[in-house]
mmCIF file of C-alpha atoms in Angstrom:
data_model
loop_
_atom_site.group_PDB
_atom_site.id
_atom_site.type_symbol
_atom_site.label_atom_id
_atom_site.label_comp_id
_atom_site.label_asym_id
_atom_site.label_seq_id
_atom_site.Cartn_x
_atom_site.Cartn_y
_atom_site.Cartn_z
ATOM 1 C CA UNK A 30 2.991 -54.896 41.741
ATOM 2 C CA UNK A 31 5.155 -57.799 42.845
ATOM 3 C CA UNK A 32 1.932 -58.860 45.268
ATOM 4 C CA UNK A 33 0.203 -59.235 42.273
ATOM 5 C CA UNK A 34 3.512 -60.978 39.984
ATOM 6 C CA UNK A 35 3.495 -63.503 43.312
ATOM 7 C CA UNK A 36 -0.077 -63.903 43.630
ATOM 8 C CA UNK A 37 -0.148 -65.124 39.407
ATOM 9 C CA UNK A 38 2.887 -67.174 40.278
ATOM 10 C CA UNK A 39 0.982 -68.914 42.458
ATOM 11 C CA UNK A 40 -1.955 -69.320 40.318
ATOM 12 C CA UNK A 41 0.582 -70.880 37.461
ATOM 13 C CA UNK A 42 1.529 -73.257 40.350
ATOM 14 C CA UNK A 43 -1.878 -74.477 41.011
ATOM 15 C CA UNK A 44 -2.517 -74.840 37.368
ATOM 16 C CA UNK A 45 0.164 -76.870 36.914
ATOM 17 C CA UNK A 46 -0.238 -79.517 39.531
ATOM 18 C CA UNK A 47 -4.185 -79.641 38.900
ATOM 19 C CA UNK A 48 -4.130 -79.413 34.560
ATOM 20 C CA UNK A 49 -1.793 -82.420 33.508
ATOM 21 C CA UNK A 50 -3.862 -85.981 32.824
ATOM 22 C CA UNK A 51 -4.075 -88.262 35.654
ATOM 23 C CA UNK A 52 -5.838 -89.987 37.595
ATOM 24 C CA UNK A 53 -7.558 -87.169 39.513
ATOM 25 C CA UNK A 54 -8.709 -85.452 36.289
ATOM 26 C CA UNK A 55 -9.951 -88.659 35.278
ATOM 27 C CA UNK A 56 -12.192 -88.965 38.417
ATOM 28 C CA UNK A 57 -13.647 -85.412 37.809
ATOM 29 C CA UNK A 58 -14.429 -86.119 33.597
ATOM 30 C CA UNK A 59 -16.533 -88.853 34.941
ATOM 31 C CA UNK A 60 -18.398 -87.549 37.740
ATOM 32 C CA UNK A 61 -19.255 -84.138 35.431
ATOM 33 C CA UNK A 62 -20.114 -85.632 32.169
ATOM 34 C CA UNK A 63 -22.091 -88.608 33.969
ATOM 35 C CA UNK A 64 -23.415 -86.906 37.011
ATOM 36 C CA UNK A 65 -23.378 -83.194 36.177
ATOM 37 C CA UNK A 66 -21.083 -80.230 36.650
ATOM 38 C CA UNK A 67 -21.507 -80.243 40.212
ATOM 39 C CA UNK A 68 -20.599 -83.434 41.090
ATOM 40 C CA UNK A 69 -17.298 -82.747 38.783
ATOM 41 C CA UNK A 70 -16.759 -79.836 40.914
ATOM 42 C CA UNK A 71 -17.499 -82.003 44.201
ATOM 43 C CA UNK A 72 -14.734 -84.227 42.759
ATOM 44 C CA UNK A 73 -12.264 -81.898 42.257
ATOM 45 C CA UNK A 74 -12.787 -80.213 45.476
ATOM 46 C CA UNK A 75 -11.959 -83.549 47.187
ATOM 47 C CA UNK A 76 -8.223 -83.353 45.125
ATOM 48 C CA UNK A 77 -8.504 -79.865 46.444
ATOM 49 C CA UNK A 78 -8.854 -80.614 50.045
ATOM 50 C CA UNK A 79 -6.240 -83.338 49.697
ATOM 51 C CA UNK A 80 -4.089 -80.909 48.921
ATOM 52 C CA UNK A 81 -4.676 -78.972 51.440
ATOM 53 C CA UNK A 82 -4.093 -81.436 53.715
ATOM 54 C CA UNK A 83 -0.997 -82.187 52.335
ATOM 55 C CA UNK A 84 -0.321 -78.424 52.689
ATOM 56 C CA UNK A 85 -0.627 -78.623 56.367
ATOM 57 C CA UNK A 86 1.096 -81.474 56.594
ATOM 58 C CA UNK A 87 4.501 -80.065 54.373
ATOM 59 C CA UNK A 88 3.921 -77.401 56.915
ATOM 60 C CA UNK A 89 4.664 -79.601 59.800
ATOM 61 C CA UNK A 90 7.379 -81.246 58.104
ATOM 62 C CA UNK A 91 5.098 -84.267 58.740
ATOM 63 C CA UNK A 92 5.576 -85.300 54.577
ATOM 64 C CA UNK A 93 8.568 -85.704 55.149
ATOM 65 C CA UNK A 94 8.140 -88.929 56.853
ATOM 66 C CA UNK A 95 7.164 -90.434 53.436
ATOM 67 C CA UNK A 96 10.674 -89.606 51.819
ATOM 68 C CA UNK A 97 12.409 -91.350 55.267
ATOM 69 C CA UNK A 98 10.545 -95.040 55.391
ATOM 70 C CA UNK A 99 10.571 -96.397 51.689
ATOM 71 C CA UNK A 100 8.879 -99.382 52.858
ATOM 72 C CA UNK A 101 5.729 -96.736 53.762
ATOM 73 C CA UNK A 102 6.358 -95.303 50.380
ATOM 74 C CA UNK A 103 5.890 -98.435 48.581
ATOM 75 C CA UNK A 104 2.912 -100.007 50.897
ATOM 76 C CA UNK A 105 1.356 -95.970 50.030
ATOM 77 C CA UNK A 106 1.396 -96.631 46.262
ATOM 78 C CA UNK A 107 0.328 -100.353 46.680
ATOM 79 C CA UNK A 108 -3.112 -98.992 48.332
ATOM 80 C CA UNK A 109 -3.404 -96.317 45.721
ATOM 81 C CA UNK A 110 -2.858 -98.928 42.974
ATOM 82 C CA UNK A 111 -5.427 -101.179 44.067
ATOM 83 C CA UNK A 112 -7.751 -98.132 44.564
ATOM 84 C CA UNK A 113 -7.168 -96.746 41.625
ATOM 85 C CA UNK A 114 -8.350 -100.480 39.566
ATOM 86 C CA UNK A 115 -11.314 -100.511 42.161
ATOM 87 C CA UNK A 116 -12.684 -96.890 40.962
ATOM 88 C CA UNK A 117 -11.714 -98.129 36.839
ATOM 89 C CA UNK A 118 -14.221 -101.019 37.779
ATOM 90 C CA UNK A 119 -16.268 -98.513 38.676
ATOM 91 C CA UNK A 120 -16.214 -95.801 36.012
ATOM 92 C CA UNK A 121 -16.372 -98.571 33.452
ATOM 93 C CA UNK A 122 -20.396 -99.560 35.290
ATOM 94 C CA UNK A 123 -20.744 -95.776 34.777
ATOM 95 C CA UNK A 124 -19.850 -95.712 31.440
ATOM 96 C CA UNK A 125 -22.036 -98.857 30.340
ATOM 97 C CA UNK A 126 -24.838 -96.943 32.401
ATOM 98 C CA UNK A 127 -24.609 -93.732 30.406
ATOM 99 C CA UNK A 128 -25.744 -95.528 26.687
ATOM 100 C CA UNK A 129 -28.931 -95.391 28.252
ATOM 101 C CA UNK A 130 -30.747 -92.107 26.298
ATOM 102 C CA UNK A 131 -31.865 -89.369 28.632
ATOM 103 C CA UNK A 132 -33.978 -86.157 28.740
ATOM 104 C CA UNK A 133 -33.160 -82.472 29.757
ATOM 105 C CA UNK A 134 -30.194 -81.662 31.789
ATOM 106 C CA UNK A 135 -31.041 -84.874 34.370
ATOM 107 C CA UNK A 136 -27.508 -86.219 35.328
ATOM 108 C CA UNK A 137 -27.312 -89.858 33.666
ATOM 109 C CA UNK A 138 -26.499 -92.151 35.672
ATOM 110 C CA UNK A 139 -27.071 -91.877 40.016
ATOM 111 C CA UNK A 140 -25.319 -89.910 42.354
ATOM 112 C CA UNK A 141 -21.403 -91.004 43.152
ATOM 113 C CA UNK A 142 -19.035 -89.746 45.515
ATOM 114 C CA UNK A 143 -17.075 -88.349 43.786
ATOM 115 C CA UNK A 144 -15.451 -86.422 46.382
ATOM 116 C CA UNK A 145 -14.958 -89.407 48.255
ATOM 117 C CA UNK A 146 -12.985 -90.815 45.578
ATOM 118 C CA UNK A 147 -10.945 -87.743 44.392
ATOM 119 C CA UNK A 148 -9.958 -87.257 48.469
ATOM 120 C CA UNK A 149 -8.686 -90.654 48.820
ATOM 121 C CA UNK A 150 -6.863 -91.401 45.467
ATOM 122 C CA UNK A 151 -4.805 -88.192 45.901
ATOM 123 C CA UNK A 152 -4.165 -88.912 49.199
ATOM 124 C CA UNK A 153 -2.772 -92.224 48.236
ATOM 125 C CA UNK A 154 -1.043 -90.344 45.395
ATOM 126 C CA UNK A 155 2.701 -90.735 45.226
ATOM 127 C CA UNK A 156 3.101 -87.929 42.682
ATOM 128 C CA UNK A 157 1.018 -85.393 44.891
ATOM 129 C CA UNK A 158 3.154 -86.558 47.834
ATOM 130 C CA UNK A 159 6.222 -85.922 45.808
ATOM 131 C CA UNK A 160 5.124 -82.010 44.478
ATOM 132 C CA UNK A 161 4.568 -81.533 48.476
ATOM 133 C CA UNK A 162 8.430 -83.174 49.059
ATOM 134 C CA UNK A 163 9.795 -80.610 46.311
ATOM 135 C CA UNK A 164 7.634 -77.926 44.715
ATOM 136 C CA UNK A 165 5.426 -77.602 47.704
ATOM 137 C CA UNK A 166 8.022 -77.500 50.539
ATOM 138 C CA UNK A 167 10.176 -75.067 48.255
ATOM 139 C CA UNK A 168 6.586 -72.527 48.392
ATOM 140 C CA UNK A 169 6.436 -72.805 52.028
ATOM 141 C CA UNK A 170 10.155 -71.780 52.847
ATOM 142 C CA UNK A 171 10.727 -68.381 53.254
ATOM 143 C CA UNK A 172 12.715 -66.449 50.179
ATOM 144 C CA UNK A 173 12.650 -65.774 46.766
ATOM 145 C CA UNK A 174 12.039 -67.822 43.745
ATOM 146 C CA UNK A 175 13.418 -66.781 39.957
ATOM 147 C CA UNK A 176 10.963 -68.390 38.023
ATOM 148 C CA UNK A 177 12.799 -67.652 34.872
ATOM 149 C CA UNK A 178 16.128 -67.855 35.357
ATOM 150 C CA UNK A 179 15.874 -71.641 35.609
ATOM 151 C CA UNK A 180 14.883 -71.927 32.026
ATOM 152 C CA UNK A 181 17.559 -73.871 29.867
ATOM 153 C CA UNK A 182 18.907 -71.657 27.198
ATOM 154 C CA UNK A 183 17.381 -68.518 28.567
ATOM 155 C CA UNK A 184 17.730 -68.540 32.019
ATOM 156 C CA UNK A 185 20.685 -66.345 32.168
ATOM 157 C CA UNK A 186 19.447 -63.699 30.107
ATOM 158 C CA UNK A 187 15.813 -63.160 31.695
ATOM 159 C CA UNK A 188 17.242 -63.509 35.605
ATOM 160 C CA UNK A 189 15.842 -61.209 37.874
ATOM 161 C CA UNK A 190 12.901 -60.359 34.967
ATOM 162 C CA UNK A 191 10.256 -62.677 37.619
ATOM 163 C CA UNK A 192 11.278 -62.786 40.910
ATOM 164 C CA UNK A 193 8.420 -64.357 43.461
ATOM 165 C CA UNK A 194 8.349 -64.279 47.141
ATOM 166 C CA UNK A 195 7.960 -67.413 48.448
ATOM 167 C CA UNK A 196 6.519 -68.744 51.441
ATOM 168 C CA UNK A 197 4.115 -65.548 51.673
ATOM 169 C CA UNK A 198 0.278 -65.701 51.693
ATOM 170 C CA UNK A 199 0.169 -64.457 48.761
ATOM 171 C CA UNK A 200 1.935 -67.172 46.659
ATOM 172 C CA UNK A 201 0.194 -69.892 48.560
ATOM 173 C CA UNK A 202 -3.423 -68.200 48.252
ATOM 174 C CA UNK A 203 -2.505 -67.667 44.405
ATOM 175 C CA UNK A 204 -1.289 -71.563 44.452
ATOM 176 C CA UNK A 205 -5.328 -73.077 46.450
ATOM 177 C CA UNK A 206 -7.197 -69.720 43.478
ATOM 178 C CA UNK A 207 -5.322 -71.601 40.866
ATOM 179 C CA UNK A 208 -6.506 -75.327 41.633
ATOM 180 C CA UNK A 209 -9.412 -73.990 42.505
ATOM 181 C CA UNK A 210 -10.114 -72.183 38.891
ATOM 182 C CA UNK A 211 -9.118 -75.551 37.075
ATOM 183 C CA UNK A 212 -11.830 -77.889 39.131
ATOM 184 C CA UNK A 213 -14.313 -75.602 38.878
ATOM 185 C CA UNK A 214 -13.871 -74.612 34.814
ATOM 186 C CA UNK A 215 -12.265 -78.245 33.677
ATOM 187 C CA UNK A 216 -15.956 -79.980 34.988
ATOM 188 C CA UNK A 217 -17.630 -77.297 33.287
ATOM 189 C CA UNK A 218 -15.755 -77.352 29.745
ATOM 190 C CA UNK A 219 -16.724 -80.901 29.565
ATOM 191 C CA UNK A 220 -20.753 -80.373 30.232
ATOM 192 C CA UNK A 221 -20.772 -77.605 27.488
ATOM 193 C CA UNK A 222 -18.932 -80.129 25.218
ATOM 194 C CA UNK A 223 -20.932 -83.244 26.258
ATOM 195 C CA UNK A 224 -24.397 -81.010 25.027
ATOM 196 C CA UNK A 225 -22.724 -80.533 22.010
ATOM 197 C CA UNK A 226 -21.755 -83.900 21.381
ATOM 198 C CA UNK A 227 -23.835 -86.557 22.089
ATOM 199 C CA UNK A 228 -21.424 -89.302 22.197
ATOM 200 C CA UNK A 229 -19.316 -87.334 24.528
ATOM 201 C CA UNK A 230 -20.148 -88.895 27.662
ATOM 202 C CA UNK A 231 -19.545 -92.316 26.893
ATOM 203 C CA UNK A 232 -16.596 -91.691 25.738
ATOM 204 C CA UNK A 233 -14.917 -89.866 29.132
ATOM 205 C CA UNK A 234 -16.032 -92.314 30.976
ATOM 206 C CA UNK A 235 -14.354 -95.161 28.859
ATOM 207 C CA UNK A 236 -11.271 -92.841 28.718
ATOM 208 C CA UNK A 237 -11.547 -92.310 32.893
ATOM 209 C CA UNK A 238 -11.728 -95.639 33.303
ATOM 210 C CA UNK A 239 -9.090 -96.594 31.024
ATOM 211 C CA UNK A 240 -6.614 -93.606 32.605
ATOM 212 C CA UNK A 241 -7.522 -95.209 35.890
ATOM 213 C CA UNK A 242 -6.598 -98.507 35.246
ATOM 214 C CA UNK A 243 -3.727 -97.462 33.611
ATOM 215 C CA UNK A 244 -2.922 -95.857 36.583
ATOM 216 C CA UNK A 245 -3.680 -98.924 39.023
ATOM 217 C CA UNK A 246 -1.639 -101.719 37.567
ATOM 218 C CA UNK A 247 1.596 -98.829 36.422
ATOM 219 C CA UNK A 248 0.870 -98.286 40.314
ATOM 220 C CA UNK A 249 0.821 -101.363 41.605
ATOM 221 C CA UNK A 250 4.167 -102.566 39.472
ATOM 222 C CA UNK A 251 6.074 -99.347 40.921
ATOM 223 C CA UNK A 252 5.008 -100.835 44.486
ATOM 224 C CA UNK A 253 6.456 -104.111 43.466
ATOM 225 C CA UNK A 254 9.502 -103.298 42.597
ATOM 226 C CA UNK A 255 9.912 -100.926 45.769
ATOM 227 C CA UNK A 256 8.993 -103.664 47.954
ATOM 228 C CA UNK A 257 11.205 -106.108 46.031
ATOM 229 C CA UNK A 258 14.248 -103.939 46.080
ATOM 230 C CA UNK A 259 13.322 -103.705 50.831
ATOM 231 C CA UNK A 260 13.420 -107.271 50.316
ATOM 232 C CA UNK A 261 9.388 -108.103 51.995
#
């Protein structure tokens, strides 16, 4: 039984870093509702195997590094900015591309790389790198984890209710089943909706690229001030 309470833990843990909007979401609503459910699910197996990385990498302590040299920090979300407005540019061509009618279940507009794109923006991500510095490290040590009791309010009264084991395969196979259940349903969710609605397309691609611009220059403003503050 508490196999099982760990291995949904660490579903609820993948969910959560895959679900919220961002930038990576916003890579995989294009690439589906433009290109297919496939390539959606080729782009979010790219944020997937970025995480993985990153997984590896928290293992070695090697993340770490990133928290030491601010001046790496900053220069990391500087390159991710400036990706980020280069892939808006991007989704904005797709966008303007998919007004153009088309027949059957034909994806409609060419091929992308998606998981190209999803692999590199997350691995220029600053937020990613900081779930890896804090959630993700925490996963990795050894112990136990009451989910519950840090709840405000309720925490003291449901301690001990959901205790996980952490740093067991378990948790961390629950955490990779969890990300992988949201790239492979989120991609599909918006090709069921985009037959229903024929404006649908259009629209996520305008909203991708928006989210990615967004993104870019909020990005590239954060770097700024970092690299201000070093004084380069």
């Amino acid at each position: 039984m508490s196999l099982l309470v760990t291995l949904g833990a660490g579903v609820v843990f993948g969910l959560a870093l895959a679900a919220p909007p961002g930038p990576m979401n916003a890579v995989i609503a294009e690439e589906a509702v433009l290109r297919g459910r496939l390539a959606g699910f080729r782009a979010g197996l790219g944020a997937a195997t970025a995480d993985a990385v990153f997984f590896v990498l928290a293992y070695l302590g090697v993340v770490a590094v990133v928290e030491s040299f601010p001046l790496l920090q900053g220069a990391m979300v500087a390159v991710g900015g400036v990706l980020m407005l280069y892939f808006a540019v991007d989704a904005a061509r797709g966008a303007r591309a998919s007004f153009r009618p088309t027949s059957g279940d034909e994806p409609v507009v060419a091929e992308g790389k998606g998981f190209r794109k999803a692999l590199v923006l997350a691995l220029t991500n600053p937020y990613q790198v900081l779930f890896w510095l804090t959630i993700g490290v925490g996963l990795l040590r050894p112990g136990e984890l009451d989910v519950l009791a840090r709840l405000p309010v309720i925490g003291e009264e449901l301690a001990g209710t959901l205790v996980v084991a952490t740093g067991s395969p378990a948790l961390i196979g629950g955490f990779f089943l969890g990300v992988l259940t949201w790239v492979t349903g989120f991609p599909t969710g918006l090709v069921a909706a985009e037959r229903r609605i024929e404006t649908f397309a259009p629209l996520v691609a305008v909203g991708s690229a928006v989210v990615l611009a967004g993104f870019g220059v909020y990005f590239l403003y954060d770097a700024a001030t970092t690299l201000a503050a070093l004084g380069v």
